[in-house]
Amino acid sequence: MSADRIILRRPDDWHVHVRDGDMMKVVLPYTAAQFGRGIIMPNLKPPVATAADARAYRDRILAALPAGMSFTPLMTAYLTDGTDPHDLAQGFRDGVFTAAKLYPANATTNSAHGVTDIARIEPVLERMAEIGMPILIHGEVTDPAIDIFDREAVFLDRVLAPLLERHKTLRVVLEHCTTADSVAFVRAHAASGRIGATITAHHLLINRSDIFAGGIRPHLYCLPIAKREAHREALVEAATSGEGPFFLGTDTAPHALTAKESACGCAGCFTAATALELYAEAFDKAGAIDRLEAFASLNGPRFYGLPPSEERVALDRTPTKAPDLVLLPDGDGILPFRSGETLNWRFVGVV
Ligand code: NCD
Ligand code: ZN
């Protein structure tokens, strides 16, 4: 298929970091320009842990949205060892929380308050299973003895499989999955209808060698870290399969340039500036641009029990330059993924 324009229902981003304060003012308009809804990650400092925190954060997001832009933030709770099941359930019933996020403690950026041992939140998990509240999982073990490239695959065996076994009705999203093992795992549980997996644009486009191409490239460092080429290929195959459990989650994770280009650089790729262009490129390369709508606009809402968007967006096959450094008010900046490079697709907008 070689259409020069594609039109699809307006996509949603099922995993997005919009941050807070000045950084949010700068990054939010990029996400809101392309996506109708976003599952907002709660790893602020301090984390968005209670329904009150989430209400306040949602208000700040809506206040930061430029006039005339339509975007619905769907809030998540940051699970800690001390999460109160009642507050969580109440927040879900009141429509404040769409889901809760599980960060194993110290697995990634701002996860220090995460769950130290999943056994500690059993009452929370039981309650979530009961009320149908999805748990969104950063699926990596934190055991330092496990090689960084194996942490996701080991998590499936050690944590996720037993979790699904213990809680037969719990709805789970394996966030930003990066391995063929995860794709196979999700497929093996797909019949239950209670498992989903988000896939980022960058994991469809880079493999682990790209992080070291000609030198160390801190802007390609994210968690989970990109894996070997065979894993990237498995992700492309899953994303373009049209199968229900696989849907779009950019995991756009902006950090200031100075925090990325450092002796100990932060994890996260900022893809929001050209998110759909990047996905279109990956799908097009796989000869599957016609499957982009299922992945980007239909499978996610179906998993979350929400209607797909009634709006339509267009993308053109027109070379476009990815933006250069995006400036922050303090003089620092954020470097977009593929900054300054030419992309093959252009996001036209809502049509
Ligand atoms: C994310 C961040 O910076 O908040 N970083 C990342 O590499 N993806 C956290 C996360 O989603 O793991
Ligand atoms: Zn993330």
Tab-separated table of N, CA, C and O and ligand atoms in Angstrom, residues 15-17 19 41 43 101 103 108 138 175-176 200 223-224 250-253, ligand 2:
chain	number	residue	atom	x	y	z
A	15	HIS	N	0.390	5.949	27.228
A	15	HIS	CA	1.514	6.028	28.204
A	15	HIS	C	2.294	7.305	27.912
A	15	HIS	O	3.099	7.351	26.995
A	16	VAL	N	2.059	8.331	28.692
A	16	VAL	CA	2.731	9.604	28.409
A	16	VAL	C	3.169	10.303	29.692
A	16	VAL	O	2.444	10.334	30.682
A	17	HIS	N	4.386	10.856	29.657
A	17	HIS	CA	4.905	11.670	30.761
A	17	HIS	C	4.800	13.124	30.339
A	17	HIS	O	5.539	13.565	29.446
A	19	ARG	N	5.022	15.516	32.719
A	19	ARG	CA	5.753	16.250	33.778
A	19	ARG	C	4.876	17.310	34.426
A	19	ARG	O	3.663	17.181	34.451
A	41	MET	N	1.288	9.491	33.204
A	41	MET	CA	2.123	8.774	34.165
A	41	MET	C	2.296	9.605	35.432
A	41	MET	O	2.424	10.833	35.371
A	43	ASN	N	4.713	9.590	37.810
A	43	ASN	CA	6.019	9.599	38.496
A	43	ASN	C	6.597	11.006	38.622
A	43	ASN	O	7.695	11.293	38.166
A	101	LYS	N	-0.458	2.607	38.410
A	101	LYS	CA	0.826	2.237	37.808
A	101	LYS	C	1.719	1.567	38.838
A	101	LYS	O	1.905	2.090	39.940
A	103	TYR	N	5.381	0.683	39.617
A	103	TYR	CA	6.831	0.793	39.409
A	103	TYR	C	7.505	-0.070	40.462
A	103	TYR	O	7.388	0.239	41.657
A	108	THR	N	13.240	2.646	37.538
A	108	THR	CA	13.367	3.668	36.494
A	108	THR	C	13.304	5.055	37.116
A	108	THR	O	13.327	5.199	38.343
A	138	HIS	N	5.362	-1.421	34.905
A	138	HIS	CA	6.734	-1.297	34.413
A	138	HIS	C	7.371	-2.657	34.675
A	138	HIS	O	7.718	-2.980	35.810
A	175	GLU	N	3.530	-2.335	30.192
A	175	GLU	CA	3.882	-1.067	29.539
A	175	GLU	C	5.198	-1.164	28.767
A	175	GLU	O	6.093	-1.918	29.137
A	176	HIS	N	5.280	-0.388	27.726
A	176	HIS	CA	6.470	-0.268	26.870
A	176	HIS	C	7.234	-1.579	26.759
A	176	HIS	O	8.381	-1.682	27.182
A	200	THR	N	6.256	1.499	22.260
A	200	THR	CA	6.679	2.868	21.953
A	200	THR	C	7.132	2.965	20.494
A	200	THR	O	7.441	1.942	19.855
A	223	LEU	N	14.365	3.421	29.508
A	223	LEU	CA	14.072	2.160	30.186
A	223	LEU	C	12.644	1.746	29.874
A	223	LEU	O	11.760	2.597	29.894
A	224	PRO	N	12.375	0.490	29.594
A	224	PRO	CA	13.387	-0.535	29.411
A	224	PRO	C	14.298	-0.183	28.225
A	224	PRO	O	13.841	0.382	27.234
A	250	THR	N	3.447	6.069	23.789
A	250	THR	CA	4.746	6.600	23.356
A	250	THR	C	5.821	6.467	24.425
A	250	THR	O	6.994	6.359	24.114
A	251	ASP	N	5.403	6.534	25.716
A	251	ASP	CA	6.385	6.685	26.799
A	251	ASP	C	7.307	7.867	26.511
A	251	ASP	O	8.490	7.840	26.837
A	252	THR	N	6.766	8.910	25.863
A	252	THR	CA	7.585	10.118	25.685
A	252	THR	C	7.980	10.588	27.077
A	252	THR	O	7.137	10.753	27.956
A	253	ALA	N	9.289	10.740	27.293
A	253	ALA	CA	9.805	10.984	28.645
A	253	ALA	C	10.858	12.084	28.583
A	253	ALA	O	12.059	11.820	28.529
B	2	ZN	ZN	7.090	5.770	31.070
